[in-house]
Backbone as a ProteinNet text record, in pm:
[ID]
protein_1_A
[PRIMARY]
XXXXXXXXXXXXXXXXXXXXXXXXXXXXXXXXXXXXXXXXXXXXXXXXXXXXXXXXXXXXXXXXXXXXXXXXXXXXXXXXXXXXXXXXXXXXXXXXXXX
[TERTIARY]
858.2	913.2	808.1	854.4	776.7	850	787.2	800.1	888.4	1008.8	1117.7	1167.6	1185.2	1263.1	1164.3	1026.7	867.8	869.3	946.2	878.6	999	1147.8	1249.1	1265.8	1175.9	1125.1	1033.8	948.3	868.9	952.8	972	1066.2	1160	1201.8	1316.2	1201	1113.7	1074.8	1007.5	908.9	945.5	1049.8	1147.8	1281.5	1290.4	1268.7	1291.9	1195.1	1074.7	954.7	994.2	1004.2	1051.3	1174.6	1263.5	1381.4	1369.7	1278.8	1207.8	1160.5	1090.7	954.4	1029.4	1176.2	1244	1180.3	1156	1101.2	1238.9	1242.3	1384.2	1344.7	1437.3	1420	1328	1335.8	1217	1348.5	1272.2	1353	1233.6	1268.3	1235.8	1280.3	1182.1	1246.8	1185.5	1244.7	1180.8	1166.4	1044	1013	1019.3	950.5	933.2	809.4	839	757.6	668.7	543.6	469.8	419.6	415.2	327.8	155.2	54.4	-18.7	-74.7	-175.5	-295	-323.2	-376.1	-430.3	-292.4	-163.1	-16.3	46.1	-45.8	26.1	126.3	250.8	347.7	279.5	297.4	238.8	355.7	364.2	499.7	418.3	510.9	504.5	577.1	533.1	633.1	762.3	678	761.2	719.2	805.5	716.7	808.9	728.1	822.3	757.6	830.1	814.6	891.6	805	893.1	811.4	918.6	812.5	815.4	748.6	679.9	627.6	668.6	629.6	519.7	624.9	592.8	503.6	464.6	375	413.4	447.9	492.6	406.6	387.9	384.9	410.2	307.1	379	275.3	334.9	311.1	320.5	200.6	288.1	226.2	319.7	278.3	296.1	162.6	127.4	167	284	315.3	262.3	191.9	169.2	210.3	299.4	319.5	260	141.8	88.7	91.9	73.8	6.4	-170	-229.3	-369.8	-405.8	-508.4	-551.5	-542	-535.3	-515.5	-703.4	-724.7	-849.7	-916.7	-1043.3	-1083.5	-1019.9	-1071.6	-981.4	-802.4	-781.6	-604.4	-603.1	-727.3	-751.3	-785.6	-858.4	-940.3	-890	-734.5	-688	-551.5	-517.9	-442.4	-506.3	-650.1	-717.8	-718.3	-725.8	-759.7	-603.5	-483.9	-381.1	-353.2	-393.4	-352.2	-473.5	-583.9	-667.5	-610.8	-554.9	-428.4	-350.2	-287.5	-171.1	-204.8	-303.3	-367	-278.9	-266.5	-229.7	-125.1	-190.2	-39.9	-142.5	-91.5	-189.4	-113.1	-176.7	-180.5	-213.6	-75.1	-87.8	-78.7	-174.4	-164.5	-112.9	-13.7	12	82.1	-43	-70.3	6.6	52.5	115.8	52.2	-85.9	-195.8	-305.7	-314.5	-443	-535.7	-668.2	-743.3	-864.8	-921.2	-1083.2	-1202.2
1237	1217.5	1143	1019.1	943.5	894.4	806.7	767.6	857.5	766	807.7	971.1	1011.8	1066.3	1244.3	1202.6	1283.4	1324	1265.8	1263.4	1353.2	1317.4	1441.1	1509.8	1567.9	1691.5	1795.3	1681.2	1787.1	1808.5	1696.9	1727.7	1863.1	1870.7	1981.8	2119.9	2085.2	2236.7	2282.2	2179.3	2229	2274.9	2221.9	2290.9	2407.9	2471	2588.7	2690.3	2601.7	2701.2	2772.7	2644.6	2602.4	2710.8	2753	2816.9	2950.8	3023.4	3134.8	3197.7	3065	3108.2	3165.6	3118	3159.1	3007.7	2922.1	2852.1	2771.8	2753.9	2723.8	2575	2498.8	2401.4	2291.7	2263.6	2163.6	2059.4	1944.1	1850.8	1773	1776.8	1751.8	1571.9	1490.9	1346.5	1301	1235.9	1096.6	982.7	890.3	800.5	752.4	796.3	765.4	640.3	586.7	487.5	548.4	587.6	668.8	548.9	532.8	420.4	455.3	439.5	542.5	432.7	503.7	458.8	285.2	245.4	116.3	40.7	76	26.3	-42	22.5	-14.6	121.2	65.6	138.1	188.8	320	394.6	448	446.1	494.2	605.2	711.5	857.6	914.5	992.6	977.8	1117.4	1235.4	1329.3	1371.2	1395.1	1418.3	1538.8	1617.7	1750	1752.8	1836.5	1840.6	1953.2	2086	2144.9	2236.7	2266.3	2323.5	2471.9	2561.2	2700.3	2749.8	2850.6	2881.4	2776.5	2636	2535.7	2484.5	2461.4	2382.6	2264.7	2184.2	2085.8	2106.4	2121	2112.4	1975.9	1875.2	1754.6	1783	1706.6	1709.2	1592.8	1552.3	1473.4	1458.1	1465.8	1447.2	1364.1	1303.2	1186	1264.2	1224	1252.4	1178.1	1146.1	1122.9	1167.6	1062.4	1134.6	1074.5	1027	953.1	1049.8	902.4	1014.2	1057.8	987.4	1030.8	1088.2	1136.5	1222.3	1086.1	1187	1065.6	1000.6	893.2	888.9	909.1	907	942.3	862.5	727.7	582.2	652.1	681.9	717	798.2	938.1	1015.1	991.5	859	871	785.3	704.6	600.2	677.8	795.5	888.6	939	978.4	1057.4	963.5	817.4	710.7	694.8	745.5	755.6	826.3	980	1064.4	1022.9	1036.8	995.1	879	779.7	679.5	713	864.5	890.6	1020.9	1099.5	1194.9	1324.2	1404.1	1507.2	1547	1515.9	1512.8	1593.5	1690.4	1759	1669.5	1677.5	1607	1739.6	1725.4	1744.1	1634.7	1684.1	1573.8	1603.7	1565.1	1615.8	1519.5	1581.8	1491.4	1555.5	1531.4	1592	1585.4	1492.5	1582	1529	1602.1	1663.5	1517.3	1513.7	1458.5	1431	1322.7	1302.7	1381.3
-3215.3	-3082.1	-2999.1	-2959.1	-2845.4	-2752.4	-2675.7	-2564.9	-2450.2	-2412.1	-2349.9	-2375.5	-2512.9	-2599.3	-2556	-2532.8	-2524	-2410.5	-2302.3	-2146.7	-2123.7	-2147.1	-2118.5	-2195.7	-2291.5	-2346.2	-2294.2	-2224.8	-2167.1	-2001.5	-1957.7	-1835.4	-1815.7	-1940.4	-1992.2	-1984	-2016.7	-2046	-1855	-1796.4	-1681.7	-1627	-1645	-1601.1	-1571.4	-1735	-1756.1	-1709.1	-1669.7	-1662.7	-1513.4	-1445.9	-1277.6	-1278.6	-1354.5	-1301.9	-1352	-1476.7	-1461.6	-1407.7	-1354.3	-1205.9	-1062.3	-1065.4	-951.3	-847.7	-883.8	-760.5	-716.2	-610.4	-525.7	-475.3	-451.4	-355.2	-433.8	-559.4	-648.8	-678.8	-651.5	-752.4	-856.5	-965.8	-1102.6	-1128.6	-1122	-1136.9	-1260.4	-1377.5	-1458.4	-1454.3	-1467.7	-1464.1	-1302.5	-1235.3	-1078.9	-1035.8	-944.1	-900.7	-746.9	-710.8	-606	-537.3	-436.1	-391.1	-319.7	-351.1	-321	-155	-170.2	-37.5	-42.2	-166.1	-187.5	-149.2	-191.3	-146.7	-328.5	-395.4	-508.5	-574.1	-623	-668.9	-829.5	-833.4	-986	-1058.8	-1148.5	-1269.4	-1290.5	-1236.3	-1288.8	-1394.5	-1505.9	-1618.5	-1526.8	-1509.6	-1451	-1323	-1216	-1099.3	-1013.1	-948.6	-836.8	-698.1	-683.8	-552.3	-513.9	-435.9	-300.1	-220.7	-162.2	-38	-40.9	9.4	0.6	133.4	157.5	328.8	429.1	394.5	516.5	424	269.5	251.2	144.4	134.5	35.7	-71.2	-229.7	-355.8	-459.5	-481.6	-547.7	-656.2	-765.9	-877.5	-997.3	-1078.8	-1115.4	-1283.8	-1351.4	-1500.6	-1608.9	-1667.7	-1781.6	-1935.4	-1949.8	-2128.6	-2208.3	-2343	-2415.7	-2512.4	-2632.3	-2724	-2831.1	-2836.3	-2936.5	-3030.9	-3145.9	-3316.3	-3300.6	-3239.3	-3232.9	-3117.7	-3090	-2974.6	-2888.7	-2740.1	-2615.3	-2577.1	-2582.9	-2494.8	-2367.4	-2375.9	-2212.4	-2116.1	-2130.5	-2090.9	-1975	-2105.8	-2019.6	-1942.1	-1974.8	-1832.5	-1736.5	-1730.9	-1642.2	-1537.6	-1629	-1551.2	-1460.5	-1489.8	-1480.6	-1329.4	-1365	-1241.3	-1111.9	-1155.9	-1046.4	-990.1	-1054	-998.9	-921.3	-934	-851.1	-732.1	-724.1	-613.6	-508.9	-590.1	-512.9	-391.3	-493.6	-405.4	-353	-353	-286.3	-222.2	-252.8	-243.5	-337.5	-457.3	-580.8	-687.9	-744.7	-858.6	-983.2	-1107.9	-1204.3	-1316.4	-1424.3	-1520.8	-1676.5	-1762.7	-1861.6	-1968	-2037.3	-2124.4	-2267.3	-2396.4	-2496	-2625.3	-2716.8	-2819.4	-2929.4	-2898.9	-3004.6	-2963.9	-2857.3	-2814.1	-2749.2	-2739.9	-2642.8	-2738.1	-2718.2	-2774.7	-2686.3
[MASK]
+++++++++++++++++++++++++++++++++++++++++++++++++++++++++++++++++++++++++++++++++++++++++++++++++++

């Protein structure tokens, strides 16, 4: 399982995590475009969002479904994304694993 096929797999399983959790009021998007600070638009593979006694919650997560571990390189280009768009937590997530 890659690409496309990888990202609403894992999308799917937030879902489920998100509707266990009881969390209310989230919307769950694929393949989103963020525009950050610098004013450049970023492709988010999965991204949320909601709010919690008055506090907004964003989120946003890098699938990888490579055959080899992910490199530093992609983290680090990942981290310079969220710093972009600033106030967005970042999850990464590799389907085998990381160097």
């Amino acid at each position: 399982m890659q690409g496309t096929e990888y990202e609403l797999w894992v999308k799917e399983i937030y879902e489920l995590i998100h509707r266990y959790e009881g969390v209310e009021n989230i919307d769950i998007r694929h393949n989103v475009k963020l525009v950050g600070a610098g004013g450049v638009a970023h492709q988010i593979d999965i991204y949320w969002e909601f709010k919690q006694a008055g506090t907004v919650y964003r989120t946003a997560v890098e699938c990888k479904g490579y055959k080899n571990p992910v490199s530093m390189e992609k983290i680090s280009a990942f981290h310079s994304v969220l710093e972009d768009l600033g106030g967005v937590v970042g999850i990464f997530v590799a389907k085998n694993g990381f160097q």
